[in-house]
Amino acid sequence: MGVIVIGSANEDTAVSVHRHPGGGETVLGAMEGVGAGGKGLNQAVAAARAGAGTTFIGAVGDDEAGARLRSTFAAEGVRTHLAMSDSVTGTAFVMVSDGGENAIVVVPGANQDAEALTREADAALGEIGAGDIVLAQLEIPVDVVFSAFRRARTRDAVTVLNAAPSMSLPGEVLDAVDILVVNEHECLEVAGGDRHDVREAALALAGRVPTVIVTLGAKGALLVSGGDSTMVPAHPVEAVDTTAAGDTFCGALVARLSDGEDLAAALGFASAAAALCVQHHGASASAPSARETLDFLDAHSA
Ligand code: RIB
């Protein structure tokens, strides 16, 4: 099967603002557009565009937004186990400021329908085997992620958790993870224990999870695996919209790993894909193809 993404699918409404409003403040913005998003959907699209045979497990509502998201998966060549929930399709409100920084509010709707998600996961994960990669995030209930990972482990599939949005996680969930991908903030929160140093937090997490990857934005990524830690530099680019950069990173990473690439090479590919993503507006729409990423790497490795 290749890559199996279990997670959220949202319809995003994006607006641009000069700067994000503070509490109690109103600012004027401009409409950017409505498009397919959700961390799960974005990661599945990024994996498929990076060349992986990709399956998505999730839930949408019986509404027009849900129908549009189903069409997105079909257009991207992503196979789906997509439940029709009694709840409405997930929605996200995305504000992008000058410089590309985003602030997002998610109204999860169908993405929190644990019963529907579990039904789809049970059907889909019965088909996986050794070498498949199961990728999840935390916009769906953590229990659903945990049970999917336990199932994946019994079939010798690799489990990858992107712990976004961040939350403190029960130890048994971390124990079911092979590769953890977090940003700085998520790293500190997941590691817990009142830590302030990201490297220290990553090393603490690596005592529990075999491979920890901390994405550090323009500073690159920190990889802690097998007792070693390595910094992978970022590609300096002008960001117009950082929405889905982390999702593109995760989707591209698992796509290359499922193709047999080693961790260091897959990380280099993933950070190039993220660098391309931030140069475009939108969420899933800004994930690059494998060809675009390889050309970018060629151009930037000279
Ligand atoms: O990571 C970006 C995504 O977060 C957006 O597409 C939005 O839907 C929220 O899930």
Short mmCIF file of C-alpha atoms and ligand atoms in Angstrom, two decimals:
data_model
loop_
_atom_site.label_atom_id
_atom_site.label_comp_id
_atom_site.label_asym_id
_atom_site.label_seq_id
_atom_site.Cartn_x
_atom_site.Cartn_y
_atom_site.Cartn_z
CA MET A 1 0.00 0.00 0.00
CA GLY A 2 2.84 2.47 0.67
CA VAL A 3 1.77 5.45 2.75
CA ILE A 4 -1.38 5.46 4.84
CA VAL A 5 -2.34 8.81 6.35
CA ILE A 6 -4.95 8.82 9.09
CA GLY A 7 -6.14 12.27 10.07
CA SER A 8 -8.17 15.38 9.48
CA ALA A 9 -9.66 16.89 6.36
CA ASN A 10 -10.87 20.50 6.52
CA GLU A 11 -12.12 23.13 4.16
CA ASP A 12 -9.88 26.15 4.76
CA THR A 13 -10.97 29.76 4.40
CA ALA A 14 -7.82 31.87 4.18
CA VAL A 15 -7.43 35.62 4.60
CA SER A 16 -4.30 37.74 4.45
CA VAL A 17 -3.62 40.42 7.07
CA HIS A 18 -0.71 42.82 7.50
CA ARG A 19 -0.32 41.59 11.06
CA HIS A 20 -2.27 39.24 13.31
CA PRO A 21 -4.79 40.98 15.60
CA GLY A 22 -4.19 40.99 19.35
CA GLY A 23 -6.91 40.14 21.89
CA GLY A 24 -9.92 42.45 21.52
CA GLU A 25 -8.52 43.99 18.35
CA THR A 26 -10.03 44.16 14.84
CA VAL A 27 -7.84 44.31 11.74
CA LEU A 28 -8.75 44.52 8.06
CA GLY A 29 -7.74 41.70 5.74
CA ALA A 30 -8.17 40.44 2.21
CA MET A 31 -9.80 37.21 1.08
CA GLU A 32 -7.23 34.70 -0.17
CA GLY A 33 -9.57 31.85 -1.01
CA VAL A 34 -11.27 28.64 0.05
CA GLY A 35 -9.40 25.38 -0.45
CA ALA A 36 -8.75 21.84 0.72
CA GLY A 37 -6.79 21.62 3.97
CA GLY A 38 -6.56 19.82 7.27
CA LYS A 39 -3.25 18.41 8.43
CA GLY A 40 -4.17 14.87 7.38
CA LEU A 41 -5.39 15.84 3.91
CA ASN A 42 -2.38 18.13 3.34
CA GLN A 43 0.02 15.34 4.31
CA ALA A 44 -1.73 12.81 2.07
CA VAL A 45 -1.64 15.20 -0.91
CA ALA A 46 2.03 16.01 -0.27
CA ALA A 47 2.90 12.28 -0.09
CA ALA A 48 0.99 11.52 -3.30
CA ARG A 49 2.60 14.45 -5.14
CA ALA A 50 5.99 13.25 -3.92
CA GLY A 51 5.29 9.98 -5.69
CA ALA A 52 3.98 7.61 -3.00
CA GLY A 53 0.98 5.34 -3.42
CA THR A 54 -1.15 7.00 -0.73
CA THR A 55 -4.29 6.04 1.16
CA PHE A 56 -6.19 8.46 3.42
CA ILE A 57 -8.36 7.42 6.37
CA GLY A 58 -10.68 10.11 7.71
CA ALA A 59 -14.20 11.46 7.96
CA VAL A 60 -16.21 14.27 6.36
CA GLY A 61 -19.82 15.39 6.68
CA ASP A 62 -22.71 14.80 4.31
CA ASP A 63 -22.42 18.34 2.91
CA GLU A 64 -20.99 20.33 0.01
CA ALA A 65 -17.62 20.89 1.68
CA GLY A 66 -17.32 17.12 2.21
CA ALA A 67 -18.09 16.51 -1.48
CA ARG A 68 -15.41 19.04 -2.49
CA LEU A 69 -12.83 17.33 -0.27
CA ARG A 70 -13.73 13.94 -1.76
CA SER A 71 -13.08 15.43 -5.22
CA THR A 72 -9.70 16.73 -4.07
CA PHE A 73 -8.59 13.25 -3.01
CA ALA A 74 -9.78 11.81 -6.32
CA ALA A 75 -8.02 14.51 -8.33
CA GLU A 76 -4.77 13.90 -6.42
CA GLY A 77 -4.90 10.13 -6.89
CA VAL A 78 -5.21 9.48 -3.13
CA ARG A 79 -7.23 6.34 -2.30
CA THR A 80 -9.68 6.96 0.54
CA HIS A 81 -11.39 5.23 3.39
CA LEU A 82 -13.51 8.29 4.10
CA ALA A 83 -16.46 7.94 6.50
CA MET A 84 -19.60 9.99 6.00
CA SER A 85 -20.14 11.41 9.49
CA ASP A 86 -23.35 12.84 10.99
CA SER A 87 -21.24 15.88 11.93
CA VAL A 88 -20.39 18.65 9.48
CA THR A 89 -17.14 18.64 7.54
CA GLY A 90 -14.19 20.17 9.41
CA THR A 91 -13.51 23.83 8.75
CA ALA A 92 -10.44 25.96 9.36
CA PHE A 93 -10.03 29.73 9.41
CA VAL A 94 -6.50 30.66 8.37
CA MET A 95 -4.95 34.12 8.76
CA VAL A 96 -1.67 34.73 6.96
CA SER A 97 0.31 37.84 7.86
CA ASP A 98 2.93 39.76 5.86
CA GLY A 99 6.00 37.53 5.98
CA GLY A 100 3.85 34.41 5.68
CA GLU A 101 3.26 33.51 9.32
CA ASN A 102 -0.11 31.84 9.89
CA ALA A 103 -2.60 31.65 12.74
CA ILE A 104 -5.33 29.04 12.44
CA VAL A 105 -8.60 28.20 14.17
CA VAL A 106 -9.97 24.72 13.44
CA VAL A 107 -13.60 23.70 13.95
CA PRO A 108 -13.11 19.92 13.78
CA GLY A 109 -16.66 18.64 13.10
CA ALA A 110 -16.42 15.19 11.47
CA ASN A 111 -12.72 14.91 12.34
CA GLN A 112 -13.71 14.22 15.96
CA ASP A 113 -16.13 11.41 15.05
CA ALA A 114 -14.14 8.63 16.74
CA GLU A 115 -16.66 5.94 15.90
CA ALA A 116 -16.66 6.68 12.16
CA LEU A 117 -12.87 7.03 12.07
CA THR A 118 -12.35 3.75 13.91
CA ARG A 119 -14.68 1.95 11.48
CA GLU A 120 -12.70 3.22 8.48
CA ALA A 121 -9.34 2.55 10.16
CA ASP A 122 -10.32 -1.04 10.97
CA ALA A 123 -11.21 -1.66 7.32
CA ALA A 124 -8.13 0.05 5.88
CA LEU A 125 -5.48 -1.18 8.29
CA GLY A 126 -6.47 -4.81 7.74
CA GLU A 127 -4.76 -4.46 4.36
CA ILE A 128 -1.35 -3.12 5.45
CA GLY A 129 1.91 -5.01 5.81
CA ALA A 130 5.65 -4.71 6.47
CA GLY A 131 7.21 -1.70 4.80
CA ASP A 132 4.01 0.36 4.79
CA ILE A 133 4.11 3.63 6.70
CA VAL A 134 1.21 4.89 8.81
CA LEU A 135 1.33 8.67 9.37
CA ALA A 136 -0.97 10.49 11.82
CA GLN A 137 -1.38 13.92 13.41
CA LEU A 138 -3.49 15.11 16.36
CA GLU A 139 -6.51 16.82 14.79
CA ILE A 140 -8.39 13.54 15.29
CA PRO A 141 -8.93 11.88 18.71
CA VAL A 142 -5.65 10.58 20.14
CA ASP A 143 -7.30 7.23 20.99
CA VAL A 144 -7.98 6.65 17.31
CA VAL A 145 -4.32 7.38 16.51
CA PHE A 146 -3.15 5.08 19.29
CA SER A 147 -5.29 2.18 18.17
CA ALA A 148 -4.22 2.67 14.51
CA PHE A 149 -0.56 2.63 15.56
CA ARG A 150 -0.99 -0.49 17.67
CA ARG A 151 -2.62 -2.19 14.70
CA ALA A 152 0.17 -0.98 12.39
CA ARG A 153 2.81 -2.35 14.74
CA THR A 154 1.24 -5.81 14.76
CA ARG A 155 1.67 -5.79 10.97
CA ASP A 156 5.28 -4.53 11.05
CA ALA A 157 4.35 -1.20 9.46
CA VAL A 158 6.29 1.92 10.46
CA THR A 159 4.41 4.51 12.57
CA VAL A 160 5.06 8.23 12.16
CA LEU A 161 3.40 10.80 14.42
CA ASN A 162 3.34 14.50 13.63
CA ALA A 163 2.28 15.75 17.09
CA ALA A 164 0.35 18.77 15.77
CA PRO A 165 -1.54 20.52 17.20
CA SER A 166 0.59 19.96 20.26
CA MET A 167 -0.62 18.33 23.43
CA SER A 168 0.93 16.31 26.19
CA LEU A 169 0.70 12.65 25.21
CA PRO A 170 0.33 9.53 27.36
CA GLY A 171 3.57 7.52 27.46
CA GLU A 172 1.86 4.50 25.90
CA VAL A 173 1.12 6.56 22.77
CA LEU A 174 4.77 7.63 22.43
CA ASP A 175 5.79 4.00 22.89
CA ALA A 176 3.80 3.12 19.76
CA VAL A 177 5.67 5.70 17.61
CA ASP A 178 8.70 4.90 15.43
CA ILE A 179 9.31 8.42 14.11
CA LEU A 180 8.09 11.57 15.86
CA VAL A 181 7.98 14.86 13.92
CA VAL A 182 7.45 18.03 15.96
CA ASN A 183 8.19 21.74 15.72
CA GLU A 184 9.95 23.55 18.57
CA HIS A 185 6.80 24.35 20.49
CA GLU A 186 5.39 20.82 20.07
CA CYS A 187 8.72 19.31 21.09
CA LEU A 188 8.70 21.18 24.41
CA GLU A 189 5.06 20.36 25.11
CA VAL A 190 5.27 16.67 24.22
CA ALA A 191 8.50 16.25 26.21
CA GLY A 192 6.80 17.96 29.20
CA GLY A 193 8.61 18.44 32.51
CA ASP A 194 8.87 22.23 32.27
CA ARG A 195 11.71 22.11 29.72
CA HIS A 196 12.82 25.22 27.82
CA ASP A 197 15.67 23.85 25.74
CA VAL A 198 14.49 22.21 22.51
CA ARG A 199 17.60 20.07 22.04
CA GLU A 200 17.32 18.75 25.59
CA ALA A 201 13.63 18.04 25.05
CA ALA A 202 14.36 16.21 21.78
CA LEU A 203 17.01 14.07 23.48
CA ALA A 204 14.58 13.25 26.28
CA LEU A 205 11.95 12.20 23.72
CA ALA A 206 14.55 10.08 21.92
CA GLY A 207 14.80 7.99 25.09
CA ARG A 208 11.29 6.82 24.27
CA VAL A 209 10.90 7.13 20.48
CA PRO A 210 13.58 5.65 18.14
CA THR A 211 13.70 8.69 15.83
CA VAL A 212 12.81 12.28 16.69
CA ILE A 213 12.76 15.06 14.08
CA VAL A 214 12.33 18.66 15.22
CA THR A 215 11.52 21.13 12.46
CA LEU A 216 13.07 24.51 13.24
CA GLY A 217 11.66 26.69 10.42
CA ALA A 218 14.34 28.78 8.73
CA LYS A 219 16.98 27.12 10.94
CA GLY A 220 16.38 23.67 9.41
CA ALA A 221 15.65 20.43 11.27
CA LEU A 222 17.21 18.51 14.14
CA LEU A 223 17.37 14.73 13.72
CA VAL A 224 17.93 12.55 16.79
CA SER A 225 18.19 8.86 15.98
CA GLY A 226 20.23 5.86 17.13
CA GLY A 227 22.07 7.91 19.77
CA ASP A 228 23.25 10.55 17.23
CA SER A 229 21.93 14.03 16.63
CA THR A 230 22.36 15.92 13.33
CA MET A 231 21.26 19.34 12.10
CA VAL A 232 19.83 19.44 8.58
CA PRO A 233 20.04 23.02 7.27
CA ALA A 234 16.98 24.69 5.71
CA HIS A 235 16.97 26.18 2.22
CA PRO A 236 16.71 29.95 2.59
CA VAL A 237 13.67 31.14 0.59
CA GLU A 238 11.23 34.06 0.76
CA ALA A 239 8.07 32.74 2.47
CA VAL A 240 4.70 34.14 1.39
CA ASP A 241 2.58 31.61 3.30
CA THR A 242 3.85 29.00 5.76
CA THR A 243 0.48 27.20 5.94
CA ALA A 244 0.98 23.43 5.50
CA ALA A 245 4.79 23.68 5.40
CA GLY A 246 5.02 21.15 8.24
CA ASP A 247 2.42 18.94 6.55
CA THR A 248 4.31 19.05 3.26
CA PHE A 249 7.50 18.15 5.14
CA CYS A 250 5.82 15.10 6.74
CA GLY A 251 4.13 13.91 3.54
CA ALA A 252 7.33 14.25 1.50
CA LEU A 253 9.39 12.56 4.23
CA VAL A 254 7.22 9.44 4.43
CA ALA A 255 6.92 9.27 0.63
CA ARG A 256 10.70 9.00 0.30
CA LEU A 257 11.05 6.61 3.24
CA SER A 258 8.42 4.34 1.72
CA ASP A 259 10.48 4.38 -1.47
CA GLY A 260 13.43 2.97 0.50
CA GLU A 261 15.42 6.19 0.89
CA ASP A 262 17.46 6.54 4.11
CA LEU A 263 16.49 9.01 6.80
CA ALA A 264 19.10 11.66 5.97
CA ALA A 265 18.24 11.73 2.26
CA ALA A 266 14.49 11.69 2.94
CA LEU A 267 14.94 14.60 5.35
CA GLY A 268 16.80 16.61 2.71
CA PHE A 269 13.98 15.97 0.24
CA ALA A 270 11.32 16.89 2.83
CA SER A 271 12.97 20.17 3.74
CA ALA A 272 13.26 21.10 0.04
CA ALA A 273 9.54 20.28 -0.44
CA ALA A 274 8.69 22.52 2.55
CA ALA A 275 10.84 25.33 1.10
CA LEU A 276 8.83 25.14 -2.12
CA CYS A 277 5.52 25.00 -0.24
CA VAL A 278 6.07 28.29 1.63
CA GLN A 279 6.58 30.16 -1.65
CA HIS A 280 2.90 29.59 -2.57
CA HIS A 281 -0.42 30.55 -1.01
CA GLY A 282 -2.77 27.89 0.30
CA ALA A 283 -2.54 24.59 2.14
CA SER A 284 -2.62 21.32 0.14
CA ALA A 285 -2.50 23.34 -3.08
CA SER A 286 1.07 24.43 -2.35
CA ALA A 287 2.65 20.95 -2.00
CA PRO A 288 5.20 20.41 -4.80
CA SER A 289 5.50 17.44 -7.13
CA ALA A 290 8.48 15.07 -6.83
CA ARG A 291 9.92 16.57 -10.03
CA GLU A 292 9.72 20.14 -8.67
CA THR A 293 11.43 19.09 -5.45
CA LEU A 294 14.19 17.17 -7.21
CA ASP A 295 14.82 20.12 -9.56
CA PHE A 296 14.98 22.45 -6.55
CA LEU A 297 17.49 20.14 -4.85
CA ASP A 298 19.60 20.00 -8.02
CA ALA A 299 19.57 23.76 -8.30
CA HIS A 300 20.50 24.26 -4.65
CA SER A 301 23.14 21.59 -4.22
CA ALA A 302 25.60 23.09 -6.73
O1 RIB B 1 -1.35 22.65 8.95
C1 RIB B 1 -2.20 23.47 8.22
C2 RIB B 1 -3.63 23.03 8.39
O2 RIB B 1 -4.00 23.20 9.73
C3 RIB B 1 -4.65 23.81 7.61
O3 RIB B 1 -4.84 23.32 6.31
C4 RIB B 1 -5.87 23.78 8.50
O4 RIB B 1 -6.95 23.08 7.95
C5 RIB B 1 -5.41 23.16 9.81
O5 RIB B 1 -5.75 21.85 9.90
#
